[in-house]
Coordinates of C-alpha atoms and ligand atoms in Angstrom, one line a residue:
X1 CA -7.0 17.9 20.5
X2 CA -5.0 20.8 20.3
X3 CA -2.0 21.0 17.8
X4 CA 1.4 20.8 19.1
X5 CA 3.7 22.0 16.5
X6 CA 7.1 19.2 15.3
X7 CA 9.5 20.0 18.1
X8 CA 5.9 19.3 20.7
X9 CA 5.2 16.0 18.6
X10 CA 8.4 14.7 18.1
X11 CA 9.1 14.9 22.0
X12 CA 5.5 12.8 22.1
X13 CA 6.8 10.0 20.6
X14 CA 9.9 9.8 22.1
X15 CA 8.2 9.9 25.8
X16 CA 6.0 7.5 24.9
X17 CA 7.3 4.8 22.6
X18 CA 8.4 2.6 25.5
X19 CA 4.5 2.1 26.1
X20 CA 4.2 0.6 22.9
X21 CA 3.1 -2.9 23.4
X22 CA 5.4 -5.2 21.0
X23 CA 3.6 -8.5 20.6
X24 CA 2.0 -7.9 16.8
X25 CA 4.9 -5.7 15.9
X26 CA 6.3 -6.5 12.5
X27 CA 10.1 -7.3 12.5
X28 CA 10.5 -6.1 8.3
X29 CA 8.0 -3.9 7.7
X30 CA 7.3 -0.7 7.7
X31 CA 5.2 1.1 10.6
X32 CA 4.8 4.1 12.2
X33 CA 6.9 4.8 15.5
X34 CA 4.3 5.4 17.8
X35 CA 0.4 5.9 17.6
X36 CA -1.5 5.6 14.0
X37 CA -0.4 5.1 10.6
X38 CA -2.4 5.0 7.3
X39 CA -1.3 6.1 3.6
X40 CA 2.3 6.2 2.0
X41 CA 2.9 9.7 1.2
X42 CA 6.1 10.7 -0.7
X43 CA 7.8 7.9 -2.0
X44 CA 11.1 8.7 -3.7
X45 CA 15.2 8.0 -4.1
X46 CA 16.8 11.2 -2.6
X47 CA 20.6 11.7 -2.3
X48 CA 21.8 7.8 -1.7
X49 CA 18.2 7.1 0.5
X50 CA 15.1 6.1 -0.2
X51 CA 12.5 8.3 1.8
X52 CA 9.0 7.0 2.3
X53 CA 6.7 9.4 4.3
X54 CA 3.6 8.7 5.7
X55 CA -0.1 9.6 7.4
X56 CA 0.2 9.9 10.7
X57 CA -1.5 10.9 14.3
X58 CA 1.7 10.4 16.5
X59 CA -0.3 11.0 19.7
X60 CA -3.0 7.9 19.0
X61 CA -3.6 4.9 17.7
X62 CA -6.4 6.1 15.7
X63 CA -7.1 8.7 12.6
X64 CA -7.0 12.0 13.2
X65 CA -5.4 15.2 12.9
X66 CA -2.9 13.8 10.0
X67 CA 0.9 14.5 10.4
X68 CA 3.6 13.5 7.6
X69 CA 5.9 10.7 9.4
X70 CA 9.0 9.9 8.3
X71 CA 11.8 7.5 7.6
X72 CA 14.1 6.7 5.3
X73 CA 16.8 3.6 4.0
X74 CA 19.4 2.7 1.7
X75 CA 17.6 -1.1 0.9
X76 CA 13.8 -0.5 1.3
X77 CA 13.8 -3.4 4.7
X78 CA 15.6 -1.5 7.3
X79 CA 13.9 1.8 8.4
X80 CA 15.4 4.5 9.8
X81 CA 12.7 7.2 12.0
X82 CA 13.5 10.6 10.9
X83 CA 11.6 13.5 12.8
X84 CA 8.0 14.0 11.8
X85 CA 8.2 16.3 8.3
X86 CA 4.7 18.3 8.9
X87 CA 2.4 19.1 11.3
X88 CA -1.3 20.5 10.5
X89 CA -2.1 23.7 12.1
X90 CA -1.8 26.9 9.6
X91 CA -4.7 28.0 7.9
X92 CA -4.2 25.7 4.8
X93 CA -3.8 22.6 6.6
X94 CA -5.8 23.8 9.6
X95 CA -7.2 20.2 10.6
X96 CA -4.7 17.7 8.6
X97 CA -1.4 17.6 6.1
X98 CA -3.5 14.9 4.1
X99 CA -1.9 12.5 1.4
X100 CA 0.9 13.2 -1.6
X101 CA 3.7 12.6 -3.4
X102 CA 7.9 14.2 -3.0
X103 CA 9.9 15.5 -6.0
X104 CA 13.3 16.7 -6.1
X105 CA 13.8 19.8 -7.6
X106 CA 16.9 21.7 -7.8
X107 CA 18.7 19.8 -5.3
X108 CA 15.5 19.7 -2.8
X109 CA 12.9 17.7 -1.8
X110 CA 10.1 19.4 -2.5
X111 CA 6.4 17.6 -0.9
X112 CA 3.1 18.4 -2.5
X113 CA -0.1 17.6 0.0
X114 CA -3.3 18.5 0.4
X115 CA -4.2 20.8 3.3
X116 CA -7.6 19.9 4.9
X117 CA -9.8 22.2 6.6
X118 CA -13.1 21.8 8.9
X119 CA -15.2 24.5 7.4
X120 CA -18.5 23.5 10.2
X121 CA -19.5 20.9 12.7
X122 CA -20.5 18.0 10.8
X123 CA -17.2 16.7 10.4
X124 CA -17.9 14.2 7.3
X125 CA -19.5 17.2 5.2
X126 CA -18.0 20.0 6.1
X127 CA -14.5 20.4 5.2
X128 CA -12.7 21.8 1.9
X129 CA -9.5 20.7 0.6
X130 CA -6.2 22.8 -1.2
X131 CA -3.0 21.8 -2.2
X132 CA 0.4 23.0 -0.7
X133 CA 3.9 22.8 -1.1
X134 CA 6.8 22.4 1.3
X135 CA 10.7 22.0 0.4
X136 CA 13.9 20.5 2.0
X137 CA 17.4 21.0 1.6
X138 CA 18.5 18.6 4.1
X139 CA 15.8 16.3 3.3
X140 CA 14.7 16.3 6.9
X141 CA 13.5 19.5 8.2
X142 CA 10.9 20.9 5.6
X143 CA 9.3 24.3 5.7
X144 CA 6.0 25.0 4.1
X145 CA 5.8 27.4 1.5
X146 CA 4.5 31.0 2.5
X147 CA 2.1 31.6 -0.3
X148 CA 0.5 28.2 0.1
X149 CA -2.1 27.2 -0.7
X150 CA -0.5 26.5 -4.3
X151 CA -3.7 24.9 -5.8
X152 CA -6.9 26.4 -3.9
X153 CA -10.8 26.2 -4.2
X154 CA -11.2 28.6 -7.2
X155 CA -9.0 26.0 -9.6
X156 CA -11.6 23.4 -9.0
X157 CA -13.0 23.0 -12.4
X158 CA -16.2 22.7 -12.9
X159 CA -17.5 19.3 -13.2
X160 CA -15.8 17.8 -10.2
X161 CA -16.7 17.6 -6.9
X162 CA -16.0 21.2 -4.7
X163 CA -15.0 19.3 -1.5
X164 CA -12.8 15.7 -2.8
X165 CA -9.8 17.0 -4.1
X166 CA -7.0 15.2 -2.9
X167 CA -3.7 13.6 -2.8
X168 CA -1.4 15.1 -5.8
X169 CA 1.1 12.9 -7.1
X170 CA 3.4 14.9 -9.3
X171 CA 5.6 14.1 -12.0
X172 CA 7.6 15.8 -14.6
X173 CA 7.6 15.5 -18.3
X174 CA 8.9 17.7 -20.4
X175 CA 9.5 21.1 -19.4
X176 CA 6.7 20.8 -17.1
X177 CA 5.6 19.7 -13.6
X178 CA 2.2 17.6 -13.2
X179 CA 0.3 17.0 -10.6
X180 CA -2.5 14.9 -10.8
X181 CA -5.4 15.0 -7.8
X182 CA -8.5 12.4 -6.9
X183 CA -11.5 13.7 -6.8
X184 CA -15.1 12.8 -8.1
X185 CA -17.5 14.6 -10.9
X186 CA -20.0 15.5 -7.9
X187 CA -22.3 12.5 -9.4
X188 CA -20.4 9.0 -7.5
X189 CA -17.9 8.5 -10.3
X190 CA -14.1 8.9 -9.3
X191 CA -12.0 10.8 -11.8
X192 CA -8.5 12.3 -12.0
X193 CA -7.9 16.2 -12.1
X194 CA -4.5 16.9 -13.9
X195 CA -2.5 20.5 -13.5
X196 CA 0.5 21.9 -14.9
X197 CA 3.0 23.8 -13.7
X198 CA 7.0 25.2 -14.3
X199 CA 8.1 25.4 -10.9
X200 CA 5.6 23.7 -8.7
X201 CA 4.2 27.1 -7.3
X202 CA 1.7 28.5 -10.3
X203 CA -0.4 25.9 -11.1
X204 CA -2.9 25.8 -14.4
X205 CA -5.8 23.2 -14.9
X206 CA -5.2 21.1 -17.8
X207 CA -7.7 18.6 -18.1
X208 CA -10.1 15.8 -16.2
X209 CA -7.3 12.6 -16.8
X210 CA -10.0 10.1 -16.3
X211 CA -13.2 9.7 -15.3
X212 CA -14.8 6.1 -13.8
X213 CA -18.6 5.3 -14.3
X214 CA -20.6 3.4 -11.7
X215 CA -19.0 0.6 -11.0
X216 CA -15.6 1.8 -9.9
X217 CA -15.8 3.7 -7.1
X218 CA -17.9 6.9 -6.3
X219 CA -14.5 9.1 -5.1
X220 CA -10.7 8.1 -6.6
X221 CA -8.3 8.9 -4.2
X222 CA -4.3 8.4 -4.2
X223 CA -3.9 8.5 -7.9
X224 CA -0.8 7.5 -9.6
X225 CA 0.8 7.4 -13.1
X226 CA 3.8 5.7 -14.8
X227 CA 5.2 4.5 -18.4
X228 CA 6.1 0.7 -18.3
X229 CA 7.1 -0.9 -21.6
X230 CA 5.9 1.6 -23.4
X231 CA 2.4 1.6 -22.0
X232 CA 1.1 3.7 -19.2
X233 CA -0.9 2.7 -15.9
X234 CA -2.9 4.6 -13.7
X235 CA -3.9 3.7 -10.1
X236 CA -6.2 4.8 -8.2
X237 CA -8.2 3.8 -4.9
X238 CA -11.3 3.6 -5.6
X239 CA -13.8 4.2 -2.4
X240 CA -17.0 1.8 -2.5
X241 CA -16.1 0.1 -5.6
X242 CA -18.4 -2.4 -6.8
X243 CA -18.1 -5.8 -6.1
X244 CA -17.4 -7.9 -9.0
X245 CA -17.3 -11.8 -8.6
X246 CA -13.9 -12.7 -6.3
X247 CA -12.8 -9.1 -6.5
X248 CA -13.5 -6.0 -4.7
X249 CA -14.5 -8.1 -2.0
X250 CA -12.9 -4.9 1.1
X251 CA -14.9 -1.4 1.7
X252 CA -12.3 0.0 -0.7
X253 CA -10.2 -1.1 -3.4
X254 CA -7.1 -0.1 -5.3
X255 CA -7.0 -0.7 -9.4
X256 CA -5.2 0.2 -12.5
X257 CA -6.2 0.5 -16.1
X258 CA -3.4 0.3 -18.9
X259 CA -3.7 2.7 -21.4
X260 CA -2.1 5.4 -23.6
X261 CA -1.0 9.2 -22.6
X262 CA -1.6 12.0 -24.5
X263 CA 0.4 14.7 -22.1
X264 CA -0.4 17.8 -24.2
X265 CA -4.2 17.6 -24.1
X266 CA -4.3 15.7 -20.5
X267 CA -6.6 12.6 -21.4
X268 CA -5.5 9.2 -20.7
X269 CA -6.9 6.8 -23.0
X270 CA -8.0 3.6 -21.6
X271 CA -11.2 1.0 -21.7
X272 CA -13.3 1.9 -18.2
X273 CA -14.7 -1.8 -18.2
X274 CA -10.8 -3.3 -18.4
X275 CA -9.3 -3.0 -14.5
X276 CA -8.0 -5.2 -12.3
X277 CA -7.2 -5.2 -8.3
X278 CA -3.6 -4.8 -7.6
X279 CA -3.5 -7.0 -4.7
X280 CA -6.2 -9.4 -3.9
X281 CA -6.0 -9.5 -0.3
X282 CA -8.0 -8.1 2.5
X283 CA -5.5 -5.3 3.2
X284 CA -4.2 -3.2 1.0
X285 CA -4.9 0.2 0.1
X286 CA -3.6 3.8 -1.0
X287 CA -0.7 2.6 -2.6
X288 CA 2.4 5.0 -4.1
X289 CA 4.9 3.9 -6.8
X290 CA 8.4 5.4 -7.5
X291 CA 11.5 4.8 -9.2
X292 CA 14.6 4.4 -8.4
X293 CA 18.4 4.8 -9.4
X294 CA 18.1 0.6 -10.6
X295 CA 15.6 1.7 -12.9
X296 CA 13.1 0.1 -11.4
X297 CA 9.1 1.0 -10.8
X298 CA 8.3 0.7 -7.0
X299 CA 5.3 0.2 -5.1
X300 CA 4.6 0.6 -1.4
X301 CA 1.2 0.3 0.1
X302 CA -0.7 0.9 3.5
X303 CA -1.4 -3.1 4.4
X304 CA -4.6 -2.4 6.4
X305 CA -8.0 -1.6 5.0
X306 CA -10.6 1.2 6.4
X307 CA -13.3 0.1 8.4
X308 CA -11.6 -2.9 9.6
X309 CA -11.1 -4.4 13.2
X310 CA -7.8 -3.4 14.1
X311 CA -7.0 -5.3 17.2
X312 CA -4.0 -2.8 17.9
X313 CA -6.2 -0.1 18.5
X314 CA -6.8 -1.9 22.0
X315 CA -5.7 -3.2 24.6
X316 CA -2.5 -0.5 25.5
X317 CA -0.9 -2.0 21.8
X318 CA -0.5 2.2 20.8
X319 CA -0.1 1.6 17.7
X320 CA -1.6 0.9 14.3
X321 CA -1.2 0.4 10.7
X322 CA 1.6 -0.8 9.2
X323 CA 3.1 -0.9 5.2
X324 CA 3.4 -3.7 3.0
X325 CA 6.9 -5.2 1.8
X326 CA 7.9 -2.6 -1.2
X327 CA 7.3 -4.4 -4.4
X328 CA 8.8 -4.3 -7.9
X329 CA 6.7 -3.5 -10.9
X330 CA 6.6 -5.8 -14.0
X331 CA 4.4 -5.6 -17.0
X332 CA 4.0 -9.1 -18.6
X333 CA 1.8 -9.5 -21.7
X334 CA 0.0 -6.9 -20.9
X335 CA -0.6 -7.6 -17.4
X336 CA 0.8 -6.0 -14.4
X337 CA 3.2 -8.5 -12.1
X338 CA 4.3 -7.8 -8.5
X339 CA 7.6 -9.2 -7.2
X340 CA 8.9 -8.3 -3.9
X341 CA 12.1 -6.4 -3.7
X342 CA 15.2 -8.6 -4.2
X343 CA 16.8 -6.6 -1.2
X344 CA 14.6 -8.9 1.3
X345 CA 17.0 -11.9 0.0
X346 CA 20.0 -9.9 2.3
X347 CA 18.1 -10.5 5.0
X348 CA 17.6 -14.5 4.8
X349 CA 18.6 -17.2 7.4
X350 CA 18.6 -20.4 8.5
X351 CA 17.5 -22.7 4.9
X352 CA 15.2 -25.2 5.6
X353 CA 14.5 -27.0 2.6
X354 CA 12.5 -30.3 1.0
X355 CA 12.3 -31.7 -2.4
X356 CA 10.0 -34.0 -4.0
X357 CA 7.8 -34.5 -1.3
X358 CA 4.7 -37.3 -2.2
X359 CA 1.9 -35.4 0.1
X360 CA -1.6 -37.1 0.6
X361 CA -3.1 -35.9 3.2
X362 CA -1.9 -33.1 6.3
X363 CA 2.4 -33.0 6.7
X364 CA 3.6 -30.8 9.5
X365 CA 7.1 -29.6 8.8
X366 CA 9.6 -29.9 11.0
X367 CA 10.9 -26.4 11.1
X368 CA 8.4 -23.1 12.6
X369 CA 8.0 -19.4 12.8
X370 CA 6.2 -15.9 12.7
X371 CA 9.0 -14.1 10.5
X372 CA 10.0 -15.8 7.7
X373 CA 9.7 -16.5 4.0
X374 CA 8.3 -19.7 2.3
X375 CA 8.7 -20.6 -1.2
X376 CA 7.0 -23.6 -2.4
X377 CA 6.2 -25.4 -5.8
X378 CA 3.0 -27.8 -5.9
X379 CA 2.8 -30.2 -8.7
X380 CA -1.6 -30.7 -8.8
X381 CA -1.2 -34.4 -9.0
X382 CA -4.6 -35.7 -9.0
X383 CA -5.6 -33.8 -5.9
X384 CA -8.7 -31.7 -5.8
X385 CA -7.0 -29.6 -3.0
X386 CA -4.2 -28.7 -1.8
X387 CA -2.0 -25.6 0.1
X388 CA -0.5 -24.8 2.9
X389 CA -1.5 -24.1 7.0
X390 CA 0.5 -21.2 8.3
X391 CA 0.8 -19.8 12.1
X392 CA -0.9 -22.9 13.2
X393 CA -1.7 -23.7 16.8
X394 CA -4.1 -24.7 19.5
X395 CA -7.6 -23.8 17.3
X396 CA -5.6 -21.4 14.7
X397 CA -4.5 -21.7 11.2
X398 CA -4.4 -19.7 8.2
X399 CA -5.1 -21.9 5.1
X400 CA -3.7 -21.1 1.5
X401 CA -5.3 -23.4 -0.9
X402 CA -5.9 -24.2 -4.5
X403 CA -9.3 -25.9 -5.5
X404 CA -8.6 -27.6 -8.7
X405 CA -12.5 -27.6 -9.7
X406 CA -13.0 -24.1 -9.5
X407 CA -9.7 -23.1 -10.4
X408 CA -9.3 -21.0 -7.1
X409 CA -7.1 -19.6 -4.5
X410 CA -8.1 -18.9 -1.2
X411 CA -6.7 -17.1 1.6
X412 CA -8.9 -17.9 4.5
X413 CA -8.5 -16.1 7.8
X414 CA -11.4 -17.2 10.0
X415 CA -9.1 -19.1 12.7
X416 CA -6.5 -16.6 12.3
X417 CA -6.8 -15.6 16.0
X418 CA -8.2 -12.6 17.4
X419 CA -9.0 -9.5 14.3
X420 CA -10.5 -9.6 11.7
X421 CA -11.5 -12.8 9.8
X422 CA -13.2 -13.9 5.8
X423 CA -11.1 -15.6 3.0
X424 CA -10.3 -13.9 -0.1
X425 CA -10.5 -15.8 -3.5
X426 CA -9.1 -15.6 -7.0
X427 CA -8.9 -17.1 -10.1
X428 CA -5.5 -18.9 -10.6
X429 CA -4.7 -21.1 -13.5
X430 CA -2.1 -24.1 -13.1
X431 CA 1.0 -23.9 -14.9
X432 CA 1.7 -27.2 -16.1
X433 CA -0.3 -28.5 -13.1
X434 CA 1.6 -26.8 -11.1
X435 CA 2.0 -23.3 -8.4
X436 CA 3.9 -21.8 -7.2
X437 CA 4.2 -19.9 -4.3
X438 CA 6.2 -17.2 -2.1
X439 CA 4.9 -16.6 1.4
X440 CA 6.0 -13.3 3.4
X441 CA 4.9 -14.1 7.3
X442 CA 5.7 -11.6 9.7
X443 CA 4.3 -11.8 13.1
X444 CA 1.0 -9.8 12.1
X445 CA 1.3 -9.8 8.6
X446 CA 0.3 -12.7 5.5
X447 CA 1.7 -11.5 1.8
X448 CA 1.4 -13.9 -0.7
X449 CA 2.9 -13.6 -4.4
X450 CA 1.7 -16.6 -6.8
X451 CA 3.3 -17.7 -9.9
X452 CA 5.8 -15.5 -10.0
X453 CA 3.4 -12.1 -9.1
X454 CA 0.7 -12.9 -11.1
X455 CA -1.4 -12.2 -8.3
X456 CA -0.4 -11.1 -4.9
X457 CA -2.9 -11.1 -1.5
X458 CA -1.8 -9.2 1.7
X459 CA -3.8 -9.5 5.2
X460 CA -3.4 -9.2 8.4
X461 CA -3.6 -11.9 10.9
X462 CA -3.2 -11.4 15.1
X463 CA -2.8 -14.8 16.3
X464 CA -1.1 -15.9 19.3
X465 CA 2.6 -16.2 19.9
X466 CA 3.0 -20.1 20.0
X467 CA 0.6 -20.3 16.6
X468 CA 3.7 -20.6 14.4
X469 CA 3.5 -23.9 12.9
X470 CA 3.4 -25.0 9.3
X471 CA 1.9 -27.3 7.4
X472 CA 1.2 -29.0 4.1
X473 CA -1.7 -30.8 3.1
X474 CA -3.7 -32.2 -0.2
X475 CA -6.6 -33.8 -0.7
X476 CA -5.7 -36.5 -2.9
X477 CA -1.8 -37.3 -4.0
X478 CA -0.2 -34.2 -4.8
X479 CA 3.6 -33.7 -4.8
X480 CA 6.0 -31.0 -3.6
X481 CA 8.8 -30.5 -6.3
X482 CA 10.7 -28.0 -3.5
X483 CA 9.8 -26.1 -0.5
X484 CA 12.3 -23.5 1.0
X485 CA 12.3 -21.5 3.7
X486 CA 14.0 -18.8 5.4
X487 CA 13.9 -16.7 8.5
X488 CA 14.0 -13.2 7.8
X489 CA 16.0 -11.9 10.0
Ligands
LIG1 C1 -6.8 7.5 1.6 C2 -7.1 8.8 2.2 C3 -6.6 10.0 1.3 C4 -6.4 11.1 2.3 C5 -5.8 10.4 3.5 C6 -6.2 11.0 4.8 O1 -6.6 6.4 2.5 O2 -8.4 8.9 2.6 O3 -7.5 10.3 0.3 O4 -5.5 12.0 1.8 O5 -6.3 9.0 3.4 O6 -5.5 10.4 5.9

């Protein structure tokens, strides 16, 4: 396709979005306006708004020539579109504005991205990648820099792939800027690239950040970096990681690795064999922290996973790819917890609740939905199973259950509806024979945060519109010490 430039684009969408067909359409989430969406790109508090940018082909519901959406609100629930912030087309983003990360600098918003650029015909080989800058005084309309490319093909070090060098995420420290870029060392092991800079435009390699060996991934992609209770954590999306037991079950998955900084020399120190899956799901990928005026480390991710059925693709839907519910960061003993944003709790209706509930066998509850929030407490009892049935109808559930035996959680999808299907497992210990839940449904959408954000698994589910009832079953006496449940509304 030819490209249009943000005026030509912008009019796209706005002809078109009445063709968008609304049946899997999340109602508190995140997607794009019209046609595809895939990465967060940009995440950040700006002047009173959180902004939260994203990849995007306006014109299809399918990857390709990557734009920058964009949209922005005050609670991190309701979205506001703003017009699309950059368009591929000049020579360093000839064929895509790929992923990366916003910084405010003197009073602007300031976007670092990588330009990507078809260098033959074989469109999986042949490309190279640079790094540019573009700035905002309004925060909306964004001009790219005129001397761009900022970082280009000669600042590759050696030792790292000439072609995968992507997605800078840039933070300051210091008197200095950092940008840190995914890439691989040419041999299939991900590692970090880090660079450092004074005013975001001269930019000198400091040092590989990381390096992964065989079993993590052979490219890192969207890497990210924060302090938390005095430790630091890096993320990264690994491509093709190895499967290991329940984990790393998708094509790709995202991890972190707690560890220690050392800024001046650029190495972060951390055990390679010591990671763990952010969210154990089918669908989540490319994630993006921030913080934010409260303090608080933020983390949005694309909920959809590459390579997957996406049943919006089809069928005159027009649309694709939407972003999970932004999550707070917690670090507890060590260990990373997730906990959804406490804004969602504005946004609650209509309490249905139960107490102490003696359950042996399948309950259906008398209330329903495909948009709400369910928080639930199971005490084991002598059970060997028990959970929850979600979006059920004629020949469709979703089953969330615990097997006692193997001490596992299970997100099962295979009478989900139409899309794509599997279950997901993890390792979950009881808590005083108990666990607890809190279910995020909305309409296409499954998050699930146990004990408290321990672990979290997102999917996506397309079932039909009259699957929306809800159920609660054990096998063997088990007992409910409260359920609640709210429409989000
Ligand atoms: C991750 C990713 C990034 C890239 C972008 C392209 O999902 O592959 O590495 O910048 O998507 O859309």
């Amino acid at each position: 396709m030819e490209l249009k430039n943000i005026n030509d684009a912008n009019k796209y969408i706005q002809a078109n979005k009445s063709r968008l067909n609304l049946q899997y359409r999340l109602k508190y989430h995140l997607m794009g306006e019209y046609g595809w969406i895939n990465d967060p790109n940009g995440f950040i508090y700006y002047k009173g708004n959180y902004h939260l940018f994203y990849q995007h082909n306006p014109y299809e519901a399918v990857w390709g020539p990557m734009h920058w959406g964009h949209a922005i609100s005050k609670d991190l629930v309701k979205w506001s579109y703003l017009p699309i912030a950059l368009v591929p087309g000049d020579d360093f983003d000839k064929d895509g504005c790929f992923s990366g990360s916003a910084i405010e600098k003197d009073d602007m918003l300031c976007l670092l991205y990588t330009g990507h650029i078809y260098t033959g015909p074989d469109k999986s080989k042949d490309y190279k990648q640079v790094q540019n800058l573009a700035y905002s005084k309004d925060g909306i309309n964004f001009i790219k820099y005129s001397k761009n490319p900022v970082i280009g093909e000669k600042q590759i070090p050696e030792e790292a792939s000439k072609k995968d060098f992507r997605d800078p995420k840039v933070f300051k420290n210091g008197q200095y800027y950092y940008m840190m870029l995914g890439s691989n060392d040419g041999n299939e092991h991900g590692q970090v690239l880090l660079y450092k800079s004074t005013n975001l435009k001269d930019w000198d390699f400091v040092n590989i950040l990381a390096r992964g060996n065989e079993n993590t991934g052979y490219n890192w992609e969207c890497p990210d970096l924060f302090e938390l209770q005095g430790k630091y954590v890096l993320m990264v999306s690994a491509e093709h990681i190895k499967t290991r037991g329940n984990d790393f079950n998708s094509t790709h998955s995202s991890i972190y690795f707690i560890g220690d900084l050392d800024i001046n020399k650029g190495i972060f120190k951390f055990d390679i064999d010591d990671y763990q899956q952010i969210d154990n799901g089918f669908d989540f990928y490319a994630p993006q922290t921030t913080s934010d005026k409260l303090g608080r480390r933020l983390i949005v991710a694309w909920m959809d996973m590459w390579g997957e059925v996406m049943p919006t693709q089809e069928r005159g839907h027009n649309w694709a790819g939407a972003m999970i519910l932004p999550r707070e960061i917690l670090m507890v003993n060590g260990k990373l917890y997730f906990r959804p944003i406490k804004e969602i709790e504005n946004y609650r209706k209509n309490h249905y609740k139960l107490i102490n509930l003696k359950i042996d066998g399948e309950k259906n509850l008398d209330t329903y939905g495909d948009c709400y929030e369910l928080e639930v407490e199971f005490e084991g009892g002598k059970a060997e199973e028990f959970g929850l049935k979600i979006r059920k109808g004629d020949n469709e559930e979703t089953i969330l259950s615990y097997k006692r035996d193997e001490s596992l959680f299970i997100f099962d999808r295979n009478k989900s509806g139409i899309g794509p299907k599997g279950e997901r497992k993890i390792n979950v210990a009881l808590k005083n024979n108990k666990l607890k839940l809190r279910v995020f449904v909305d309409v296409s959408s499954v998050e699930i945060f146990i004990n408290d954000g321990e672990k979290v698994m997102s999917g996506r589910i397309y079932p039909s519109k009259n699957s929306v009832n809800i159920s609660v079953y054990s096998k063997g006496e088990c007992k409910i010490n409260y359920l609640n449940k709210w429409d989000i509304v």
